[in-house]
């Protein structure tokens, strides 16, 4: 039996408390399951936003998607998790990543460790938090072998990127199979998530590719449109595409940006 879909909306910037509360309530009313906040310098601070969003709503869950582990130490992060989980009445989910933007570490006056050391820290963080917050669902996002192995062993949700790994015809299928092998018996209970970077505006069939291009600046429009994180077509076609992702890859969790809040809701309605 196929798993149910879950849908998240990511809120990066806010204008006011009232605007955040309105967005959170609207997302809940439209059928979104999770309101997510990323973790970047220059954007809003995750934990205050998650707390405010939770207190303005009753059922939608709140999540960091994803926290830059390099900014935190386990005991201090654990304290924040406990507080937000309590203030949200147990609706918190934690998303973790290694952190990858060197300029943000430098702006925070923190050393920028090697990739290996950042993964080591992520593993230490995940192990610590799992032991102290066993009821808080944990998402770990990434694309490399070490991060996905760590996610397969510790996380409830695996955040996939769809990015290329070597000369592979279907990178997403290859990464899912890698997770399956690393997870073993845990795989059946895992939720597989994909962050959608581009969705057509209302009445359009081709999406704005500006956000996707940030992650692949050398790619052509055709290459960007072929990425699994980019959706094109009408709402029925988008719903069919996501159903296909579930059937082919086992993906059941999708996260979109808040500028797509309204138009993507029509896709959600077709998949419920």
PDB file of C-alpha atoms in Angstrom:
ATOM      1  CA  UNK A   1       0.000   0.000   0.000  1.00  0.00           C
ATOM      2  CA  UNK A   2       1.374   3.405  -1.021  1.00  0.00           C
ATOM      3  CA  UNK A   3       2.244   5.867   1.718  1.00  0.00           C
ATOM      4  CA  UNK A   4       0.231   9.069   2.058  1.00  0.00           C
ATOM      5  CA  UNK A   5       1.664  12.295   0.721  1.00  0.00           C
ATOM      6  CA  UNK A   6       2.890  15.067   2.997  1.00  0.00           C
ATOM      7  CA  UNK A   7       3.446  18.610   1.787  1.00  0.00           C
ATOM      8  CA  UNK A   8       5.560  21.381   3.268  1.00  0.00           C
ATOM      9  CA  UNK A   9       5.931  25.090   2.564  1.00  0.00           C
ATOM     10  CA  UNK A  10       9.190  26.895   3.268  1.00  0.00           C
ATOM     11  CA  UNK A  11       9.141  30.434   4.687  1.00  0.00           C
ATOM     12  CA  UNK A  12      12.462  32.253   4.444  1.00  0.00           C
ATOM     13  CA  UNK A  13      11.600  35.944   4.875  1.00  0.00           C
ATOM     14  CA  UNK A  14       8.854  37.716   6.822  1.00  0.00           C
ATOM     15  CA  UNK A  15       7.633  41.310   6.912  1.00  0.00           C
ATOM     16  CA  UNK A  16       5.846  41.215  10.271  1.00  0.00           C
ATOM     17  CA  UNK A  17       4.369  38.953  12.919  1.00  0.00           C
ATOM     18  CA  UNK A  18       0.942  39.439  11.384  1.00  0.00           C
ATOM     19  CA  UNK A  19       2.208  38.391   7.961  1.00  0.00           C
ATOM     20  CA  UNK A  20       3.825  35.260   9.370  1.00  0.00           C
ATOM     21  CA  UNK A  21       0.692  34.319  11.276  1.00  0.00           C
ATOM     22  CA  UNK A  22      -1.429  34.851   8.160  1.00  0.00           C
ATOM     23  CA  UNK A  23       0.885  32.658   6.086  1.00  0.00           C
ATOM     24  CA  UNK A  24       0.908  29.901   8.693  1.00  0.00           C
ATOM     25  CA  UNK A  25      -2.887  29.924   9.042  1.00  0.00           C
ATOM     26  CA  UNK A  26      -3.349  29.986   5.270  1.00  0.00           C
ATOM     27  CA  UNK A  27      -0.967  27.068   4.808  1.00  0.00           C
ATOM     28  CA  UNK A  28      -2.894  25.091   7.412  1.00  0.00           C
ATOM     29  CA  UNK A  29      -6.226  25.905   5.750  1.00  0.00           C
ATOM     30  CA  UNK A  30      -4.895  24.927   2.306  1.00  0.00           C
ATOM     31  CA  UNK A  31      -3.886  21.473   3.476  1.00  0.00           C
ATOM     32  CA  UNK A  32      -0.140  21.803   3.938  1.00  0.00           C
ATOM     33  CA  UNK A  33       1.223  19.440   6.562  1.00  0.00           C
ATOM     34  CA  UNK A  34       4.408  21.270   7.564  1.00  0.00           C
ATOM     35  CA  UNK A  35       5.625  24.853   7.699  1.00  0.00           C
ATOM     36  CA  UNK A  36       9.402  24.915   7.281  1.00  0.00           C
ATOM     37  CA  UNK A  37      12.044  27.553   7.957  1.00  0.00           C
ATOM     38  CA  UNK A  38      15.581  27.305   6.510  1.00  0.00           C
ATOM     39  CA  UNK A  39      18.726  28.410   8.332  1.00  0.00           C
ATOM     40  CA  UNK A  40      20.736  31.076   6.506  1.00  0.00           C
ATOM     41  CA  UNK A  41      22.331  34.295   7.672  1.00  0.00           C
ATOM     42  CA  UNK A  42      20.460  37.143   6.048  1.00  0.00           C
ATOM     43  CA  UNK A  43      17.141  35.332   6.438  1.00  0.00           C
ATOM     44  CA  UNK A  44      14.839  35.037   9.431  1.00  0.00           C
ATOM     45  CA  UNK A  45      15.982  33.128  12.534  1.00  0.00           C
ATOM     46  CA  UNK A  46      14.432  29.643  12.529  1.00  0.00           C
ATOM     47  CA  UNK A  47      13.369  29.042  16.128  1.00  0.00           C
ATOM     48  CA  UNK A  48      11.469  32.307  16.745  1.00  0.00           C
ATOM     49  CA  UNK A  49       9.594  31.848  13.455  1.00  0.00           C
ATOM     50  CA  UNK A  50       8.739  28.225  14.201  1.00  0.00           C
ATOM     51  CA  UNK A  51       7.457  29.169  17.649  1.00  0.00           C
ATOM     52  CA  UNK A  52       5.333  32.044  16.351  1.00  0.00           C
ATOM     53  CA  UNK A  53       3.919  29.918  13.519  1.00  0.00           C
ATOM     54  CA  UNK A  54       3.040  27.094  15.901  1.00  0.00           C
ATOM     55  CA  UNK A  55       1.284  29.413  18.322  1.00  0.00           C
ATOM     56  CA  UNK A  56      -0.795  30.901  15.501  1.00  0.00           C
ATOM     57  CA  UNK A  57      -2.016  27.480  14.335  1.00  0.00           C
ATOM     58  CA  UNK A  58      -3.410  24.261  15.745  1.00  0.00           C
ATOM     59  CA  UNK A  59      -2.551  21.322  13.478  1.00  0.00           C
ATOM     60  CA  UNK A  60       0.180  22.156  10.973  1.00  0.00           C
ATOM     61  CA  UNK A  61       3.588  20.885  12.016  1.00  0.00           C
ATOM     62  CA  UNK A  62       6.698  23.100  12.067  1.00  0.00           C
ATOM     63  CA  UNK A  63      10.187  22.163  10.926  1.00  0.00           C
ATOM     64  CA  UNK A  64      13.669  23.505  10.381  1.00  0.00           C
ATOM     65  CA  UNK A  65      14.501  22.707   6.758  1.00  0.00           C
ATOM     66  CA  UNK A  66      17.332  22.486   7.305  1.00  0.00           C
ATOM     67  CA  UNK A  67      19.355  23.649  10.256  1.00  0.00           C
ATOM     68  CA  UNK A  68      23.023  24.380   9.602  1.00  0.00           C
ATOM     69  CA  UNK A  69      24.596  22.109  12.222  1.00  0.00           C
ATOM     70  CA  UNK A  70      27.860  24.013  12.034  1.00  0.00           C
ATOM     71  CA  UNK A  71      26.202  26.968  13.763  1.00  0.00           C
ATOM     72  CA  UNK A  72      25.288  24.925  16.864  1.00  0.00           C
ATOM     73  CA  UNK A  73      26.557  22.689  19.640  1.00  0.00           C
ATOM     74  CA  UNK A  74      24.443  19.678  20.629  1.00  0.00           C
ATOM     75  CA  UNK A  75      23.486  20.641  24.193  1.00  0.00           C
ATOM     76  CA  UNK A  76      22.471  24.187  23.256  1.00  0.00           C
ATOM     77  CA  UNK A  77      20.493  23.046  20.235  1.00  0.00           C
ATOM     78  CA  UNK A  78      18.829  20.387  22.364  1.00  0.00           C
ATOM     79  CA  UNK A  79      17.598  23.097  24.730  1.00  0.00           C
ATOM     80  CA  UNK A  80      16.003  25.038  21.857  1.00  0.00           C
ATOM     81  CA  UNK A  81      14.377  21.887  20.490  1.00  0.00           C
ATOM     82  CA  UNK A  82      12.847  21.073  23.855  1.00  0.00           C
ATOM     83  CA  UNK A  83      11.399  24.576  24.179  1.00  0.00           C
ATOM     84  CA  UNK A  84       9.902  24.743  20.677  1.00  0.00           C
ATOM     85  CA  UNK A  85       8.526  21.208  20.910  1.00  0.00           C
ATOM     86  CA  UNK A  86       6.789  22.132  24.151  1.00  0.00           C
ATOM     87  CA  UNK A  87       5.446  25.467  22.855  1.00  0.00           C
ATOM     88  CA  UNK A  88       4.135  23.786  19.683  1.00  0.00           C
ATOM     89  CA  UNK A  89       2.363  21.026  21.635  1.00  0.00           C
ATOM     90  CA  UNK A  90       4.627  18.393  20.109  1.00  0.00           C
ATOM     91  CA  UNK A  91       4.366  19.566  16.496  1.00  0.00           C
ATOM     92  CA  UNK A  92       8.096  20.132  15.944  1.00  0.00           C
ATOM     93  CA  UNK A  93      10.165  18.233  13.394  1.00  0.00           C
ATOM     94  CA  UNK A  94      13.912  18.780  13.132  1.00  0.00           C
ATOM     95  CA  UNK A  95      15.721  19.013   9.811  1.00  0.00           C
ATOM     96  CA  UNK A  96      19.514  18.912   9.896  1.00  0.00           C
ATOM     97  CA  UNK A  97      22.223  19.522   7.306  1.00  0.00           C
ATOM     98  CA  UNK A  98      25.971  19.999   7.295  1.00  0.00           C
ATOM     99  CA  UNK A  99      25.925  23.636   6.194  1.00  0.00           C
ATOM    100  CA  UNK A 100      27.586  24.431   2.892  1.00  0.00           C
ATOM    101  CA  UNK A 101      27.859  28.214   2.405  1.00  0.00           C
ATOM    102  CA  UNK A 102      31.389  29.293   3.321  1.00  0.00           C
ATOM    103  CA  UNK A 103      30.446  32.983   3.339  1.00  0.00           C
ATOM    104  CA  UNK A 104      27.870  32.381   6.074  1.00  0.00           C
ATOM    105  CA  UNK A 105      30.414  30.680   8.334  1.00  0.00           C
ATOM    106  CA  UNK A 106      32.783  33.597   7.761  1.00  0.00           C
ATOM    107  CA  UNK A 107      30.046  36.154   8.486  1.00  0.00           C
ATOM    108  CA  UNK A 108      29.287  34.286  11.727  1.00  0.00           C
ATOM    109  CA  UNK A 109      33.017  34.375  12.585  1.00  0.00           C
ATOM    110  CA  UNK A 110      33.126  30.587  12.611  1.00  0.00           C
ATOM    111  CA  UNK A 111      35.747  28.382  10.966  1.00  0.00           C
ATOM    112  CA  UNK A 112      34.601  26.652   7.791  1.00  0.00           C
ATOM    113  CA  UNK A 113      35.538  22.997   8.318  1.00  0.00           C
ATOM    114  CA  UNK A 114      36.284  20.509   5.590  1.00  0.00           C
ATOM    115  CA  UNK A 115      33.394  18.527   4.157  1.00  0.00           C
ATOM    116  CA  UNK A 116      34.454  15.488   6.150  1.00  0.00           C
ATOM    117  CA  UNK A 117      34.546  17.393   9.432  1.00  0.00           C
ATOM    118  CA  UNK A 118      31.144  18.934   8.747  1.00  0.00           C
ATOM    119  CA  UNK A 119      29.679  15.467   8.242  1.00  0.00           C
ATOM    120  CA  UNK A 120      31.397  14.299  11.446  1.00  0.00           C
ATOM    121  CA  UNK A 121      29.679  17.131  13.317  1.00  0.00           C
ATOM    122  CA  UNK A 122      26.332  16.279  11.738  1.00  0.00           C
ATOM    123  CA  UNK A 123      26.691  12.692  12.910  1.00  0.00           C
ATOM    124  CA  UNK A 124      27.579  13.786  16.420  1.00  0.00           C
ATOM    125  CA  UNK A 125      24.576  16.126  16.441  1.00  0.00           C
ATOM    126  CA  UNK A 126      22.141  13.530  15.110  1.00  0.00           C
ATOM    127  CA  UNK A 127      23.279  10.911  17.617  1.00  0.00           C
ATOM    128  CA  UNK A 128      22.978  13.344  20.518  1.00  0.00           C
ATOM    129  CA  UNK A 129      19.546  14.665  19.534  1.00  0.00           C
ATOM    130  CA  UNK A 130      18.142  11.218  18.807  1.00  0.00           C
ATOM    131  CA  UNK A 131      18.996  10.107  22.329  1.00  0.00           C
ATOM    132  CA  UNK A 132      17.425  13.156  24.002  1.00  0.00           C
ATOM    133  CA  UNK A 133      14.431  13.795  21.756  1.00  0.00           C
ATOM    134  CA  UNK A 134      13.290  10.374  20.553  1.00  0.00           C
ATOM    135  CA  UNK A 135       9.738  11.568  19.829  1.00  0.00           C
ATOM    136  CA  UNK A 136      10.761  14.534  17.633  1.00  0.00           C
ATOM    137  CA  UNK A 137      10.881  13.373  13.988  1.00  0.00           C
ATOM    138  CA  UNK A 138      14.309  13.913  12.450  1.00  0.00           C
ATOM    139  CA  UNK A 139      15.040  14.820   8.832  1.00  0.00           C
ATOM    140  CA  UNK A 140      18.566  14.743   7.450  1.00  0.00           C
ATOM    141  CA  UNK A 141      19.142  16.231   4.010  1.00  0.00           C
ATOM    142  CA  UNK A 142      22.024  15.792   1.614  1.00  0.00           C
ATOM    143  CA  UNK A 143      23.301  14.034  -1.463  1.00  0.00           C
ATOM    144  CA  UNK A 144      26.686  12.484  -0.710  1.00  0.00           C
ATOM    145  CA  UNK A 145      27.298   8.926   0.397  1.00  0.00           C
ATOM    146  CA  UNK A 146      28.312   9.735   3.969  1.00  0.00           C
ATOM    147  CA  UNK A 147      25.374  12.067   4.663  1.00  0.00           C
ATOM    148  CA  UNK A 148      22.833   9.674   3.163  1.00  0.00           C
ATOM    149  CA  UNK A 149      24.320   6.757   5.103  1.00  0.00           C
ATOM    150  CA  UNK A 150      24.011   8.793   8.277  1.00  0.00           C
ATOM    151  CA  UNK A 151      20.440   9.735   7.362  1.00  0.00           C
ATOM    152  CA  UNK A 152      19.528   6.125   6.602  1.00  0.00           C
ATOM    153  CA  UNK A 153      20.704   5.082  10.068  1.00  0.00           C
ATOM    154  CA  UNK A 154      19.338   7.938  12.199  1.00  0.00           C
ATOM    155  CA  UNK A 155      16.594   9.902  10.432  1.00  0.00           C
ATOM    156  CA  UNK A 156      12.862   9.442  10.005  1.00  0.00           C
ATOM    157  CA  UNK A 157      12.834  11.535   6.841  1.00  0.00           C
ATOM    158  CA  UNK A 158      15.521  11.648   4.129  1.00  0.00           C
ATOM    159  CA  UNK A 159      15.829  14.959   2.294  1.00  0.00           C
ATOM    160  CA  UNK A 160      16.969  14.217  -1.260  1.00  0.00           C
ATOM    161  CA  UNK A 161      18.231  16.838  -3.699  1.00  0.00           C
ATOM    162  CA  UNK A 162      18.038  15.132  -7.081  1.00  0.00           C
ATOM    163  CA  UNK A 163      21.534  16.426  -7.881  1.00  0.00           C
ATOM    164  CA  UNK A 164      23.850  14.453 -10.135  1.00  0.00           C
ATOM    165  CA  UNK A 165      26.258  11.938  -8.643  1.00  0.00           C
ATOM    166  CA  UNK A 166      28.772  10.874 -11.266  1.00  0.00           C
ATOM    167  CA  UNK A 167      27.687   9.620 -14.677  1.00  0.00           C
ATOM    168  CA  UNK A 168      24.275   8.217 -13.732  1.00  0.00           C
ATOM    169  CA  UNK A 169      21.273   8.258 -16.047  1.00  0.00           C
ATOM    170  CA  UNK A 170      18.752   8.728 -13.211  1.00  0.00           C
ATOM    171  CA  UNK A 171      20.534  10.291 -10.199  1.00  0.00           C
ATOM    172  CA  UNK A 172      17.400  10.312  -8.042  1.00  0.00           C
ATOM    173  CA  UNK A 173      16.804   6.591  -8.565  1.00  0.00           C
ATOM    174  CA  UNK A 174      20.456   5.870  -7.800  1.00  0.00           C
ATOM    175  CA  UNK A 175      20.355   7.871  -4.555  1.00  0.00           C
ATOM    176  CA  UNK A 176      17.131   6.173  -3.444  1.00  0.00           C
ATOM    177  CA  UNK A 177      18.702   2.774  -4.031  1.00  0.00           C
ATOM    178  CA  UNK A 178      21.769   3.882  -2.091  1.00  0.00           C
ATOM    179  CA  UNK A 179      19.560   4.862   0.855  1.00  0.00           C
ATOM    180  CA  UNK A 180      17.730   1.541   0.584  1.00  0.00           C
ATOM    181  CA  UNK A 181      20.993  -0.358   0.895  1.00  0.00           C
ATOM    182  CA  UNK A 182      22.260   1.784   3.770  1.00  0.00           C
ATOM    183  CA  UNK A 183      18.980   1.629   5.697  1.00  0.00           C
ATOM    184  CA  UNK A 184      18.380  -2.112   5.481  1.00  0.00           C
ATOM    185  CA  UNK A 185      15.297  -3.057   7.477  1.00  0.00           C
ATOM    186  CA  UNK A 186      14.672   0.618   8.356  1.00  0.00           C
ATOM    187  CA  UNK A 187      13.966   1.585   4.749  1.00  0.00           C
ATOM    188  CA  UNK A 188      10.274   0.648   4.761  1.00  0.00           C
ATOM    189  CA  UNK A 189       9.587   3.088   7.601  1.00  0.00           C
ATOM    190  CA  UNK A 190      11.493   6.020   6.095  1.00  0.00           C
ATOM    191  CA  UNK A 191       9.835   8.995   4.430  1.00  0.00           C
ATOM    192  CA  UNK A 192      11.601  10.301   1.311  1.00  0.00           C
ATOM    193  CA  UNK A 193      11.405  14.059   0.747  1.00  0.00           C
ATOM    194  CA  UNK A 194      12.256  16.278  -2.202  1.00  0.00           C
ATOM    195  CA  UNK A 195      12.519  20.078  -2.066  1.00  0.00           C
ATOM    196  CA  UNK A 196      10.815  21.524  -5.148  1.00  0.00           C
ATOM    197  CA  UNK A 197      12.637  24.648  -6.370  1.00  0.00           C
ATOM    198  CA  UNK A 198      10.343  25.740  -9.205  1.00  0.00           C
ATOM    199  CA  UNK A 199       6.575  25.541  -9.746  1.00  0.00           C
ATOM    200  CA  UNK A 200       4.568  27.314 -12.485  1.00  0.00           C
ATOM    201  CA  UNK A 201       2.629  30.391 -11.448  1.00  0.00           C
ATOM    202  CA  UNK A 202      -1.150  30.318 -11.713  1.00  0.00           C
ATOM    203  CA  UNK A 203      -2.167  30.019 -15.348  1.00  0.00           C
ATOM    204  CA  UNK A 204       1.366  29.237 -16.530  1.00  0.00           C
ATOM    205  CA  UNK A 205       2.963  25.927 -17.478  1.00  0.00           C
ATOM    206  CA  UNK A 206       6.669  26.888 -17.370  1.00  0.00           C
ATOM    207  CA  UNK A 207       8.111  27.861 -13.962  1.00  0.00           C
ATOM    208  CA  UNK A 208      10.443  30.678 -12.986  1.00  0.00           C
ATOM    209  CA  UNK A 209      13.884  29.037 -12.859  1.00  0.00           C
ATOM    210  CA  UNK A 210      15.736  31.758 -10.936  1.00  0.00           C
ATOM    211  CA  UNK A 211      15.974  29.835  -7.648  1.00  0.00           C
ATOM    212  CA  UNK A 212      16.983  26.585  -9.359  1.00  0.00           C
ATOM    213  CA  UNK A 213      19.673  28.436 -11.331  1.00  0.00           C
ATOM    214  CA  UNK A 214      21.368  29.490  -8.072  1.00  0.00           C
ATOM    215  CA  UNK A 215      22.256  25.851  -7.468  1.00  0.00           C
ATOM    216  CA  UNK A 216      23.229  25.112 -11.092  1.00  0.00           C
ATOM    217  CA  UNK A 217      24.419  28.422 -12.617  1.00  0.00           C
ATOM    218  CA  UNK A 218      26.056  26.769 -15.637  1.00  0.00           C
ATOM    219  CA  UNK A 219      23.027  24.689 -16.648  1.00  0.00           C
ATOM    220  CA  UNK A 220      20.860  25.573 -19.630  1.00  0.00           C
ATOM    221  CA  UNK A 221      17.129  26.184 -19.291  1.00  0.00           C
ATOM    222  CA  UNK A 222      16.509  22.769 -20.837  1.00  0.00           C
ATOM    223  CA  UNK A 223      18.756  21.112 -18.272  1.00  0.00           C
ATOM    224  CA  UNK A 224      17.073  22.965 -15.424  1.00  0.00           C
ATOM    225  CA  UNK A 225      13.607  22.014 -16.638  1.00  0.00           C
ATOM    226  CA  UNK A 226      14.673  18.356 -16.693  1.00  0.00           C
ATOM    227  CA  UNK A 227      15.649  18.369 -13.003  1.00  0.00           C
ATOM    228  CA  UNK A 228      13.335  16.407 -10.686  1.00  0.00           C
ATOM    229  CA  UNK A 229      13.108  19.441  -8.397  1.00  0.00           C
ATOM    230  CA  UNK A 230      11.494  21.486 -11.188  1.00  0.00           C
ATOM    231  CA  UNK A 231       7.802  20.993 -11.985  1.00  0.00           C
ATOM    232  CA  UNK A 232       6.208  22.073 -15.261  1.00  0.00           C
ATOM    233  CA  UNK A 233       2.676  21.863 -16.620  1.00  0.00           C
ATOM    234  CA  UNK A 234      -0.891  22.388 -15.450  1.00  0.00           C
ATOM    235  CA  UNK A 235      -2.077  21.426 -11.937  1.00  0.00           C
ATOM    236  CA  UNK A 236      -3.360  18.022 -13.168  1.00  0.00           C
ATOM    237  CA  UNK A 237      -0.011  17.385 -14.850  1.00  0.00           C
ATOM    238  CA  UNK A 238       1.875  18.366 -11.701  1.00  0.00           C
ATOM    239  CA  UNK A 239      -0.275  16.018  -9.640  1.00  0.00           C
ATOM    240  CA  UNK A 240       0.428  13.222 -12.123  1.00  0.00           C
ATOM    241  CA  UNK A 241       4.161  13.966 -11.922  1.00  0.00           C
ATOM    242  CA  UNK A 242       4.190  13.697  -8.133  1.00  0.00           C
ATOM    243  CA  UNK A 243       2.163  10.501  -8.255  1.00  0.00           C
ATOM    244  CA  UNK A 244       4.799   9.226 -10.655  1.00  0.00           C
ATOM    245  CA  UNK A 245       7.544  10.186  -8.207  1.00  0.00           C
ATOM    246  CA  UNK A 246       5.793   8.150  -5.532  1.00  0.00           C
ATOM    247  CA  UNK A 247       5.392   5.139  -7.804  1.00  0.00           C
ATOM    248  CA  UNK A 248       8.893   5.233  -9.289  1.00  0.00           C
ATOM    249  CA  UNK A 249      11.043   6.473  -6.408  1.00  0.00           C
ATOM    250  CA  UNK A 250       8.929   6.092  -3.276  1.00  0.00           C
ATOM    251  CA  UNK A 251       8.897   9.868  -2.733  1.00  0.00           C
ATOM    252  CA  UNK A 252       5.903  10.979  -0.683  1.00  0.00           C
ATOM    253  CA  UNK A 253       7.048  14.249   0.914  1.00  0.00           C
ATOM    254  CA  UNK A 254       7.464  17.469  -1.066  1.00  0.00           C
ATOM    255  CA  UNK A 255       8.403  20.979   0.047  1.00  0.00           C
ATOM    256  CA  UNK A 256       7.760  24.150  -1.980  1.00  0.00           C
ATOM    257  CA  UNK A 257       8.653  27.799  -1.449  1.00  0.00           C
ATOM    258  CA  UNK A 258       6.066  30.102   0.113  1.00  0.00           C
ATOM    259  CA  UNK A 259       5.645  32.101  -3.097  1.00  0.00           C
ATOM    260  CA  UNK A 260       3.976  28.953  -4.468  1.00  0.00           C
ATOM    261  CA  UNK A 261       1.671  28.625  -1.455  1.00  0.00           C
ATOM    262  CA  UNK A 262      -1.598  29.314  -3.281  1.00  0.00           C
ATOM    263  CA  UNK A 263      -1.003  27.799  -6.712  1.00  0.00           C
ATOM    264  CA  UNK A 264       0.561  24.577  -5.404  1.00  0.00           C
ATOM    265  CA  UNK A 265      -2.432  24.080  -3.110  1.00  0.00           C
ATOM    266  CA  UNK A 266      -4.469  23.131  -6.174  1.00  0.00           C
ATOM    267  CA  UNK A 267      -2.026  20.260  -6.732  1.00  0.00           C
ATOM    268  CA  UNK A 268      -2.328  19.170  -3.111  1.00  0.00           C
ATOM    269  CA  UNK A 269      -6.117  19.071  -3.421  1.00  0.00           C
ATOM    270  CA  UNK A 270      -5.831  16.661  -6.345  1.00  0.00           C
ATOM    271  CA  UNK A 271      -3.584  14.279  -4.425  1.00  0.00           C
ATOM    272  CA  UNK A 272      -5.600  14.001  -1.200  1.00  0.00           C
TER     273      UNK A 272
END
